XYZ file of C-alpha atoms in Angstrom:
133
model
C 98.297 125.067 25.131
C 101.442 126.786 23.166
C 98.964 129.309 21.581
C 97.344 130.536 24.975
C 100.118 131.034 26.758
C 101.347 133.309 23.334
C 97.803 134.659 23.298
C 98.633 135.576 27.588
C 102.090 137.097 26.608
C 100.980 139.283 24.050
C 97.661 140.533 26.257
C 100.157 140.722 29.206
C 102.456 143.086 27.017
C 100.155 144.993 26.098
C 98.730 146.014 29.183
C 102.397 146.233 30.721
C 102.911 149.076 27.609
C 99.945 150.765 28.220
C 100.707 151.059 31.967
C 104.305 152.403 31.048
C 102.869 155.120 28.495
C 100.349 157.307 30.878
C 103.304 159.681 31.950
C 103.739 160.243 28.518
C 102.220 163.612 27.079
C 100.042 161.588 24.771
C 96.657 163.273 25.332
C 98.034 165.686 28.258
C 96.276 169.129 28.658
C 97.632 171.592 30.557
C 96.522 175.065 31.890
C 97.313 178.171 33.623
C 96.036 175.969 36.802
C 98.978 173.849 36.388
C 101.475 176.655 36.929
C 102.302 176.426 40.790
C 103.274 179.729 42.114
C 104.970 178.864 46.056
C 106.106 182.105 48.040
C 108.194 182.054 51.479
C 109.467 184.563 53.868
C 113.248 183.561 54.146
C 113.595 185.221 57.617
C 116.381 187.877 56.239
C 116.232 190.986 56.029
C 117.557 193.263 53.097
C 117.768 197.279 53.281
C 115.237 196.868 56.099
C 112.721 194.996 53.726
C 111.579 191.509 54.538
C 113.001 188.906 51.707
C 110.780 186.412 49.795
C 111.697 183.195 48.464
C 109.629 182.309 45.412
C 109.475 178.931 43.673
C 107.766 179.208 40.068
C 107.089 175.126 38.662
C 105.408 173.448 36.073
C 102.698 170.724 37.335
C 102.024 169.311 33.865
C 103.606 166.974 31.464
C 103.786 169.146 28.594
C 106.076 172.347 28.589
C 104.942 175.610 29.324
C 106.726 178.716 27.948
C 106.303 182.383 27.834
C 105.160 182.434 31.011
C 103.424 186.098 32.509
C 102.444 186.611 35.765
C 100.443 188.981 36.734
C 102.166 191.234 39.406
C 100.768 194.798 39.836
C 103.132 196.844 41.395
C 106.059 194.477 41.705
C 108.924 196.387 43.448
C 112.071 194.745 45.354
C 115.524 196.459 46.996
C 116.707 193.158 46.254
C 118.210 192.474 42.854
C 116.279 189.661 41.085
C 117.970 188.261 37.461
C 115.881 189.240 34.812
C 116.980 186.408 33.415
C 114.872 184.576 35.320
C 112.008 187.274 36.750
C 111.273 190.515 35.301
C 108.775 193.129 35.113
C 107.353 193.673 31.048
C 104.037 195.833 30.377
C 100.273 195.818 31.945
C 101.462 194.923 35.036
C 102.961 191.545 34.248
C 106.138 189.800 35.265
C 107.844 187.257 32.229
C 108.993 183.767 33.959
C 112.456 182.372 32.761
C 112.892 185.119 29.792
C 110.385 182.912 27.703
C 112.130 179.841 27.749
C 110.232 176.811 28.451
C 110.031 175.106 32.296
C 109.515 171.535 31.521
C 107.568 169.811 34.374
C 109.597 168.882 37.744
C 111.611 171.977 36.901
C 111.378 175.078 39.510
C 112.430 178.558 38.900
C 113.370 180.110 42.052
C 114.550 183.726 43.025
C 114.247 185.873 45.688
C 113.037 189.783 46.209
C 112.599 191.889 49.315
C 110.258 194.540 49.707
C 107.714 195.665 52.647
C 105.261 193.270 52.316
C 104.632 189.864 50.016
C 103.830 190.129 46.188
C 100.618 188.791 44.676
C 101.937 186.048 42.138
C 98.968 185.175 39.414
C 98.846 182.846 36.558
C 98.595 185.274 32.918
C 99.200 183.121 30.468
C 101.526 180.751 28.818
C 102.346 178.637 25.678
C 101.156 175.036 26.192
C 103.728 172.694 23.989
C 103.123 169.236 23.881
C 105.625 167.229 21.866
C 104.529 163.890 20.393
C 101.068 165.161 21.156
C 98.679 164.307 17.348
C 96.028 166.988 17.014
């Protein structure tokens, strides 16, 4: 009876660790899909230009880095931190000056201009740490 109810525990464990381990990155992909792009009018208005409120997050376990967006013809009267949004080359915007955005994290700024931006997915750099090829 001693032995079953060790054989139980350790099958119990088990299961209890497995459980615990899906949010870890362990066999995570990511993709370009898991970039969420989330745009707002604020309701201000800036040199007569409606504002936009834009909230930039990463939807997967694994960090995502040099992010580009594409955004043809980005313009604002609004000053926006290149630290955190900037215009590059081919009509592309770099996220968070290449750092990573680890998932729950948002980057947010805002920009005002006549009308609202189209905000696309480019590409990133898909890091998974702990992740075995």
């Amino acid at each position: 009876m001693v032995m079953a109810n060790k054989v139980f525990f350790l099958i119990a464990f088990a299961l209890l660790l497995c459980f615990s381990q899906r949010g870890n990155t362990q066999g995570a992909t990511c993709s370009l899909s898991d970039i969420g792009i989330n745009q707002t009018r604020t309701g201000e208005v800036v040199n007569g230009a409606d504002e936009y409120a834009v909230v930039i997050s990463n939807n997967c376990a694994c960090s995502q880095s040099s992010i580009l967006l594409k955004c043809a013809g980005f313009n604002t009267v609004e000053d926006v931190d290149p630290m955190l949004f900037k215009p590059v080359e081919n009509d592309q915007c770099s996220v968070n000056n290449g750092r990573p955005i680890l998932q729950g994290s948002n980057i947010t700024f805002k920009y005002a201009w006549a009308s609202p931006q189209v905000f696309l997915p480019a590409s990133s750099v898909i890091t998974c740490a702990g992740v075995k090829p």
